[in-house]
Coordinates of C-alpha atoms in Angstrom, one line a residue:
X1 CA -20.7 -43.6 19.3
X2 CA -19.7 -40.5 21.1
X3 CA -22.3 -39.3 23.9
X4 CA -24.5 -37.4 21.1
X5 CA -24.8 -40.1 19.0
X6 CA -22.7 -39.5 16.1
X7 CA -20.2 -42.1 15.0
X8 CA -16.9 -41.4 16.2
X9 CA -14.0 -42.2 13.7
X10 CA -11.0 -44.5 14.7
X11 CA -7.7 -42.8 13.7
X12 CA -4.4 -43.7 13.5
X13 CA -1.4 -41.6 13.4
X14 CA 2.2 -43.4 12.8
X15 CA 5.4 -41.6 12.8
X16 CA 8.9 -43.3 12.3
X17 CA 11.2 -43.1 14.8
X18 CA 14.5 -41.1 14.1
X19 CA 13.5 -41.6 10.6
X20 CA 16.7 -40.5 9.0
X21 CA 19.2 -41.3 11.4
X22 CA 17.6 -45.3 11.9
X23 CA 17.7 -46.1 8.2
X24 CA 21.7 -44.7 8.2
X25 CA 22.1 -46.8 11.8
X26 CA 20.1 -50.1 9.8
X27 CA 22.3 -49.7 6.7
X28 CA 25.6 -49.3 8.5
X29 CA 26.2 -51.3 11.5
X30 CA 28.9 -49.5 12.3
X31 CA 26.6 -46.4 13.6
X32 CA 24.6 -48.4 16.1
X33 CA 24.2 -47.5 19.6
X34 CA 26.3 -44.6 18.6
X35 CA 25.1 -40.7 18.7
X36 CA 24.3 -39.9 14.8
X37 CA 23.7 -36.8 13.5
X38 CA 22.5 -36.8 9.3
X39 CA 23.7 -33.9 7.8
X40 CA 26.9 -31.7 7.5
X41 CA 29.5 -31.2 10.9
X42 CA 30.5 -27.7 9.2
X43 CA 30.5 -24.5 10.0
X44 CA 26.8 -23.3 9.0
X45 CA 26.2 -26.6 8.8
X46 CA 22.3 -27.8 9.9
X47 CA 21.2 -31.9 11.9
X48 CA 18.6 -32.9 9.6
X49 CA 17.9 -35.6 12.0
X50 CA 19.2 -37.0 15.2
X51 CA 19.6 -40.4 16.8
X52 CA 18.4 -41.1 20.2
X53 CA 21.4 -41.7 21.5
X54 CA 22.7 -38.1 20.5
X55 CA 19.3 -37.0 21.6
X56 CA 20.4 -38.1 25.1
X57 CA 22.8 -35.2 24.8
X58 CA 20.4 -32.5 23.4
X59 CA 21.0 -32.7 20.0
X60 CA 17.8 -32.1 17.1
X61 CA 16.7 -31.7 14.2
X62 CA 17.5 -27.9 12.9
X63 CA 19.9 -27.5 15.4
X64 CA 23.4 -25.6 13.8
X65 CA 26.6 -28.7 13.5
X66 CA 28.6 -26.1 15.6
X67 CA 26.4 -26.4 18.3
X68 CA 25.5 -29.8 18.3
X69 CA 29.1 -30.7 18.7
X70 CA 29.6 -28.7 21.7
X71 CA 26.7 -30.4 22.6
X72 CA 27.8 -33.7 21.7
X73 CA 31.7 -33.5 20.7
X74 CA 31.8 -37.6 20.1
X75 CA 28.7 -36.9 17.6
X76 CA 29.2 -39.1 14.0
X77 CA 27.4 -36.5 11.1
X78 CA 27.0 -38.8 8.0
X79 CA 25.5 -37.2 4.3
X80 CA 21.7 -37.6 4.2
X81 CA 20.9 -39.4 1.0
X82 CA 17.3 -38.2 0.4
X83 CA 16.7 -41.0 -2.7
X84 CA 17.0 -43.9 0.0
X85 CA 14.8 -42.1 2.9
X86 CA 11.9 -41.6 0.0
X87 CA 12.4 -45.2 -1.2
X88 CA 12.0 -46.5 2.2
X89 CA 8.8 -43.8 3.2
X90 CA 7.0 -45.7 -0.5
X91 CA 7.7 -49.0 1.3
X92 CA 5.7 -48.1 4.1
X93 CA 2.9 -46.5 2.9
X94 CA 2.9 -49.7 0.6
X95 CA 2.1 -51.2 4.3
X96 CA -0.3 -48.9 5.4
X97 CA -2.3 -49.4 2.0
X98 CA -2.8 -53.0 3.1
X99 CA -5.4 -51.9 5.9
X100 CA -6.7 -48.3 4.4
X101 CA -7.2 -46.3 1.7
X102 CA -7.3 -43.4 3.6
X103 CA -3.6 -42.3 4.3
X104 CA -2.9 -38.4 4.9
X105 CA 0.7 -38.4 4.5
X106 CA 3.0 -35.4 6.4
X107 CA 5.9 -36.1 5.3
X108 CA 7.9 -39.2 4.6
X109 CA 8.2 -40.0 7.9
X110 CA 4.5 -39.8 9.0
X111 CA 0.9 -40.3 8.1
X112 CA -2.7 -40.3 9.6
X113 CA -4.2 -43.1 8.8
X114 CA -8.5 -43.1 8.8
X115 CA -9.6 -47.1 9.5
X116 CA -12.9 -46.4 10.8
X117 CA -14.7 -49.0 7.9
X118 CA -11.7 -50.5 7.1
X119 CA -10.9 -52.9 10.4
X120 CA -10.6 -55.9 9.2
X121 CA -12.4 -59.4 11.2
X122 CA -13.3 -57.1 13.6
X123 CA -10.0 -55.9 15.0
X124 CA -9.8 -53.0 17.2
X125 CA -8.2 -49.4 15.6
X126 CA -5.2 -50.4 18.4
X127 CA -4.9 -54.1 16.7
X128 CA -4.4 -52.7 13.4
X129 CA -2.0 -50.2 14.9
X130 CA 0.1 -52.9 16.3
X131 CA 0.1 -55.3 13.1
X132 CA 1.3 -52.0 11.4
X133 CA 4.0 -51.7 13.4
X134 CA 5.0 -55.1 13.5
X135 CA 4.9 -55.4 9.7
X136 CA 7.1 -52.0 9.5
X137 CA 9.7 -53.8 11.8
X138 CA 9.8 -57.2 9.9
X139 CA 10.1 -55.8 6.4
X140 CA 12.1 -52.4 6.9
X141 CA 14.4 -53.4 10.0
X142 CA 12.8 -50.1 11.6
X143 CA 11.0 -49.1 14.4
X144 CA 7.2 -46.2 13.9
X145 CA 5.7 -45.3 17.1
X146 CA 1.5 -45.1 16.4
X147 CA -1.2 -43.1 18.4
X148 CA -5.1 -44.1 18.0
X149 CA -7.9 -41.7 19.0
X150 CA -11.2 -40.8 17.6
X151 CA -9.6 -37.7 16.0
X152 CA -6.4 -36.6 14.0
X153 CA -5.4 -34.1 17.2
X154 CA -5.0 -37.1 19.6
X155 CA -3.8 -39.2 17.3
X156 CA -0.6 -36.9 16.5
X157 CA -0.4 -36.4 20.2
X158 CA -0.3 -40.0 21.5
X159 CA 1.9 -41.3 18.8
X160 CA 4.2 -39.3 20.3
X161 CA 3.7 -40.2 24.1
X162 CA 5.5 -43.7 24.4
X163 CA 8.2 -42.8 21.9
X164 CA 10.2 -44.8 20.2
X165 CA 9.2 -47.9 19.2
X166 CA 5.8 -47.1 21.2
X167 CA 2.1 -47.3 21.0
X168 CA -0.6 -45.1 22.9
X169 CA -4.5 -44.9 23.0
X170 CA -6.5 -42.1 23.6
X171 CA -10.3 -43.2 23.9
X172 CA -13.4 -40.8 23.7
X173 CA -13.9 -41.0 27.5
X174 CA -10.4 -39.9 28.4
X175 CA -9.1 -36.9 24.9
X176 CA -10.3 -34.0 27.4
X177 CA -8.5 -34.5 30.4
X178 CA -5.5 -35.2 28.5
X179 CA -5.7 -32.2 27.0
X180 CA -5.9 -30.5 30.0
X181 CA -3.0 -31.9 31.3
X182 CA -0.2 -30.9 28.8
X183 CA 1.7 -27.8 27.6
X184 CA 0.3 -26.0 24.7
X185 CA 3.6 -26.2 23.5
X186 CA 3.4 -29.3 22.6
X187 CA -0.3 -29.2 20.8
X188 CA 0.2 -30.4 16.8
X189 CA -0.2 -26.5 15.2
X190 CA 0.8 -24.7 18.1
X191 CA 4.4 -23.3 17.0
X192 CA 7.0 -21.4 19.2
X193 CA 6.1 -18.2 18.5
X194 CA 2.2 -19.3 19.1
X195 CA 3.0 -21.1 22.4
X196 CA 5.4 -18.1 23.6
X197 CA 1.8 -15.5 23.1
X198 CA -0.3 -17.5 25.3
X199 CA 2.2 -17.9 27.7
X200 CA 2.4 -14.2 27.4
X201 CA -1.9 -14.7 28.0
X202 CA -1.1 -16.9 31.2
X203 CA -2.3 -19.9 28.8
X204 CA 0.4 -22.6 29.7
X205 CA -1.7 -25.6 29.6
X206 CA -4.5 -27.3 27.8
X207 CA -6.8 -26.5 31.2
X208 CA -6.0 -23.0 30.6
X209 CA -6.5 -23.1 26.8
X210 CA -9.9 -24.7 27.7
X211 CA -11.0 -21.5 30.5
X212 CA -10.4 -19.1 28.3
X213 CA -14.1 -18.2 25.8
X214 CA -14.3 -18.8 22.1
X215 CA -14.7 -14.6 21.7
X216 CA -11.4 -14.1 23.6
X217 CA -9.3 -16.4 21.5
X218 CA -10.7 -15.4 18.0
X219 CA -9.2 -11.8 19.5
X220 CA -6.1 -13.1 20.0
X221 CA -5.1 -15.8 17.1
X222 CA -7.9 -14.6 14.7
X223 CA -9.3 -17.6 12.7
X224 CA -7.4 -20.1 14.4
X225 CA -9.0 -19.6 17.8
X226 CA -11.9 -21.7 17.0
X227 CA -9.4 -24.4 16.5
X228 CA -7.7 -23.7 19.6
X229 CA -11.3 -23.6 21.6
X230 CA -12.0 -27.1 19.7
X231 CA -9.0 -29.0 20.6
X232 CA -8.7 -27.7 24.3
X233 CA -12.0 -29.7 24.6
X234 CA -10.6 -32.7 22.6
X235 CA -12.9 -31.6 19.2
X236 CA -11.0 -32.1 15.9
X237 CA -13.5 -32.6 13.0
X238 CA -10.9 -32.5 10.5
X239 CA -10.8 -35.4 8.2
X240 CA -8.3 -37.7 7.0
X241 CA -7.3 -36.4 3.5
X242 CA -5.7 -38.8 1.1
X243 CA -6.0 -36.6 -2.1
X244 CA -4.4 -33.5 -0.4
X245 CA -2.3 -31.7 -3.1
X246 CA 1.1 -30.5 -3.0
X247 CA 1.4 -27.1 -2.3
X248 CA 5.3 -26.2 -3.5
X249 CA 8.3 -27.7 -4.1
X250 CA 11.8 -26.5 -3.0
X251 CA 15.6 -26.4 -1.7
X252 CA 17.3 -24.4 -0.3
X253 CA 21.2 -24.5 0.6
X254 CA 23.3 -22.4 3.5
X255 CA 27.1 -21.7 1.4
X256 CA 30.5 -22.2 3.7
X257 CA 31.6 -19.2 2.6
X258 CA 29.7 -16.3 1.5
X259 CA 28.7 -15.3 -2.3
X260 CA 29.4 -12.4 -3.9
X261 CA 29.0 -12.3 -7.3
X262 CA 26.4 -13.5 -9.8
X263 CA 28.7 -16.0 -11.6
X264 CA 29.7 -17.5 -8.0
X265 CA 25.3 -17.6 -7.6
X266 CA 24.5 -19.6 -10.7
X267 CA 26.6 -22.3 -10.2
X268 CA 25.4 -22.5 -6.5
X269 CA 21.9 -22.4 -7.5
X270 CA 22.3 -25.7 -10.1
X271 CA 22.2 -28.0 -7.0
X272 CA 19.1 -26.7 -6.5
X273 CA 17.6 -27.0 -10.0
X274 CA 18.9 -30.8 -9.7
X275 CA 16.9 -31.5 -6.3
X276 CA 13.6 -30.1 -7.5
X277 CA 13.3 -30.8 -11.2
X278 CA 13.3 -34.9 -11.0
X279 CA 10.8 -35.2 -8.6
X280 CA 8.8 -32.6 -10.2
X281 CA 8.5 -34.5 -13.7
X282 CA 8.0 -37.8 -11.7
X283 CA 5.0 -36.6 -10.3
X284 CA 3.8 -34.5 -13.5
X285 CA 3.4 -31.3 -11.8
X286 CA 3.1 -28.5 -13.9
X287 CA 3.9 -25.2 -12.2
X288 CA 3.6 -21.4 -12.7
X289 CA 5.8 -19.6 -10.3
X290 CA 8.9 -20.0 -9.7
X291 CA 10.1 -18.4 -6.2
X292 CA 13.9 -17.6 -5.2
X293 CA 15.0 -16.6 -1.7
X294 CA 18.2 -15.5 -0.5
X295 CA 19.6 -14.5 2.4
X296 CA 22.1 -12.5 3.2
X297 CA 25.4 -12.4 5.9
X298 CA 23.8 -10.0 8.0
X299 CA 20.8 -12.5 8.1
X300 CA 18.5 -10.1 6.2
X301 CA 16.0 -12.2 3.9
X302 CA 14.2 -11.2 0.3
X303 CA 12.1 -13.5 -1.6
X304 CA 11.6 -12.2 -5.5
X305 CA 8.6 -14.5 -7.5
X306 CA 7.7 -14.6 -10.6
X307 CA 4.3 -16.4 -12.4
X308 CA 3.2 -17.1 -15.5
X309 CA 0.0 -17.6 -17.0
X310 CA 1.4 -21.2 -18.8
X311 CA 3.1 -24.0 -16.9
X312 CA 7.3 -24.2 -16.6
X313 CA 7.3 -25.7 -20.8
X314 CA 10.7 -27.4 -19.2
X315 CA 13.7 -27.3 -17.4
X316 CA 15.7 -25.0 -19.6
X317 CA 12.7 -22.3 -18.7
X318 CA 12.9 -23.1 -14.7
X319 CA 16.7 -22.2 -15.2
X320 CA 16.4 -19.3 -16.7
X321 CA 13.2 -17.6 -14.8
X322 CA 15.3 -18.7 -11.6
X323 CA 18.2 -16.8 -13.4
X324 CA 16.2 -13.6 -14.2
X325 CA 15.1 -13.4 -10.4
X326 CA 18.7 -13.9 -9.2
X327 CA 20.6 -11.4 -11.3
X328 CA 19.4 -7.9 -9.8
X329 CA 20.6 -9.3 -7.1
X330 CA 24.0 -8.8 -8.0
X331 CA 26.1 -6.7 -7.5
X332 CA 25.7 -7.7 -4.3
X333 CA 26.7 -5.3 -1.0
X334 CA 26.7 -8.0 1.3
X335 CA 27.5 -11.6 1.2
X336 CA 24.7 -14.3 0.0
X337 CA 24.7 -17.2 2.5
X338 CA 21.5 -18.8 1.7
X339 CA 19.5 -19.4 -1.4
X340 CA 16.5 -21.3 -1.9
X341 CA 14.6 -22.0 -5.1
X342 CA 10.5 -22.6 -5.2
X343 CA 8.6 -23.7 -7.5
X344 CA 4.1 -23.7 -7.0
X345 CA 1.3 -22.9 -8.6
X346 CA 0.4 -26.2 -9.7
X347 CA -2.3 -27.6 -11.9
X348 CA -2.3 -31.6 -11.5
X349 CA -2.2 -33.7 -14.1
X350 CA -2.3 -37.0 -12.6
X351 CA -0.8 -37.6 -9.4
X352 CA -1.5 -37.6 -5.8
X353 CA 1.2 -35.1 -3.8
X354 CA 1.6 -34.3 -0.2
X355 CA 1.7 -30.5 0.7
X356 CA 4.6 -28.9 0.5
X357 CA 8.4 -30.5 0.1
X358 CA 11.4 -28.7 0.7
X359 CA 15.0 -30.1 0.8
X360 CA 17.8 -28.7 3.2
X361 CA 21.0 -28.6 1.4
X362 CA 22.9 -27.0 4.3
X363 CA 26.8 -27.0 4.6
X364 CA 27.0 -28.8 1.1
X365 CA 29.4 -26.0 -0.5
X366 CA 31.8 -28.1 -2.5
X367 CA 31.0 -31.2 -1.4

């Protein structure tokens, strides 16, 4: 029980470590101990994830291939193969269903898990966090990192504290003053461009977060102050949602060399149609808008959309509404070197989905 009396919960965040990069190092022994990079080592190239050993020398996730190799010049970039990371992520939230219903997946690396009246024999949230961990480990050959607290806040901040391979505890008595201690910039929901305004605000810390008043804050970052107020003071009454429903679906892909005409466009935007139409019959979504973006050489970025009162009736109609957004493009004046494909407004038929998912496709021009 927290000091007024109400029940606190006991939450559990785990997130994988190097999730991509660990399952290519398990699978090829060839790549352990070595600095990994999944995704393309091409000009425009993007790391979809990095090892820990190339992590040593800078190297991250989103980071462009030409950089991390001046970075890192002995860095290995392998293919990411997307079907095996989501085969492994089922496995585990097949282990996390052992001890609670309640799983709030982020992505398919990480999940908040809500054990509060699930502990089983009467072990501690931090016992069930280790036999997670131990169970991920003995039947994936991987390593999750897990942080328990009494809210979904701490949780995503201690899991990532002892990282990897780690495990940290935030109790009720001691979530404010470890607010206090760390940089906003590294608060779950405070972005760059977030953190860089309150620095702007002389808000570097969670103790400055915490001095400035509700009034001032809801000036500054509208709605989302009062979440800012609440978590500077440890406070995060948001649940764990298990049933949270998928938002969108997309990919998007960055081309070697630019595009500049529509025929060179459609046959670059199939790859796409082939990453998000399987997954989007597996889980029976049924969508209404279908979104394209493209960006251009000189970095300048559209999005066209277009919706529907009736659901996509089946791929040969996602084709060609993605094909009726993408032709005025063309002629085009400048080169395309992105294009991403969306598709949202969903009505669920039977399936439980996860938010948004997007897939990077970057560098993958004729391979």
């Amino acid at each position: 029980m927290d000091p007024a009396g109400e029940r606190l919960r006991k939450i559990i965040h785990i997130d994988m470590d190097a999730f991509f990069a660990s399952v290519e190092q398990r699978d090829n022994p060839e790549l352990r101990g070595k600095p990994l990079a999944v995704g393309y080592g091409r000009e425009r190239g993007v790391v979809a994830a990095a090892s820990y050993e190339a992590r040593q020398f800078g190297v991250r996730s989103a980071l462009p291939s030409v950089t991390a190799l001046r970075k890192c010049p002995e860095l290995i970039f392998t293919a990411p193969r997307f079907d095996v990371y989501k085969a492994v992520s089922l496995q585990i939230r097949a282990i996390f269903a052992r001890f609670t219903p309640l799983i709030e997946p982020l992505s398919l690396d990480e999940a908040y898990l809500d054990v509060t009246d699930f502990l089983q024999g009467g072990d501690t949230a931090t016992e069930t966090a280790q036999a997670i961990r131990a169970m991920i480990r003995e039947e994936t050959r991987l390593t999750a990192s897990a942080g328990v607290s009494y809210n979904k806040f701490l949780a995503k901040l201690a899991s990532g504290q002892n990282k990897p391979d780690g495990l940290c505890v935030i109790t009720p008595k001691q979530g404010p003053g470890f607010v206090e201690n760390l940089p906003v910039a590294r608060f779950h929901g405070v972005g760059p461009a977030t953190a860089e305004k309150m620095r702007r605000l002389g808000v570097v810390t969670g103790g400055d977060l915490k001095s400035c008043a509700l009034e001032y804050l809801q000036e500054n970052f509208g709605k989302a102050g009062g979440f800012y107020y609440a978590i500077a003071r440890g406070v995060d009454e948001r649940p764990v949602r298990p049933d949270r429903e998928r938002k969108s679906l997309g990919a998007e892909r960055t081309f070697l060399q630019d595009l500049f005409t529509f025929e060179q466009a459609v046959t670059a935007l199939q790859p796409l149609v082939d990453r998000i139409w399987p997954p989007y019959e597996n889980m029976r979504l049924r969508g209404r808008t279908v979104t394209l973006k493209v960006k251009f050489a000189d970095f300048r970025q559209i999005t066209r959309s277009h919706s529907d009162n009736a659901p996509l009736s089946g791929r040969p109609e996602f084709e060609r509404r993605a094909l009726a957004l993408l032709a005025p493009i063309f002629p085009a004046r400048r080169g395309v070197r992105l294009l991403g494909l969306t598709l949202s407004g969903f009505n669920r038929e039977a399936c439980p989905n996860e938010g948004q998912m997007s897939f990077q496709l970057d560098g993958m021009d004729g391979s």
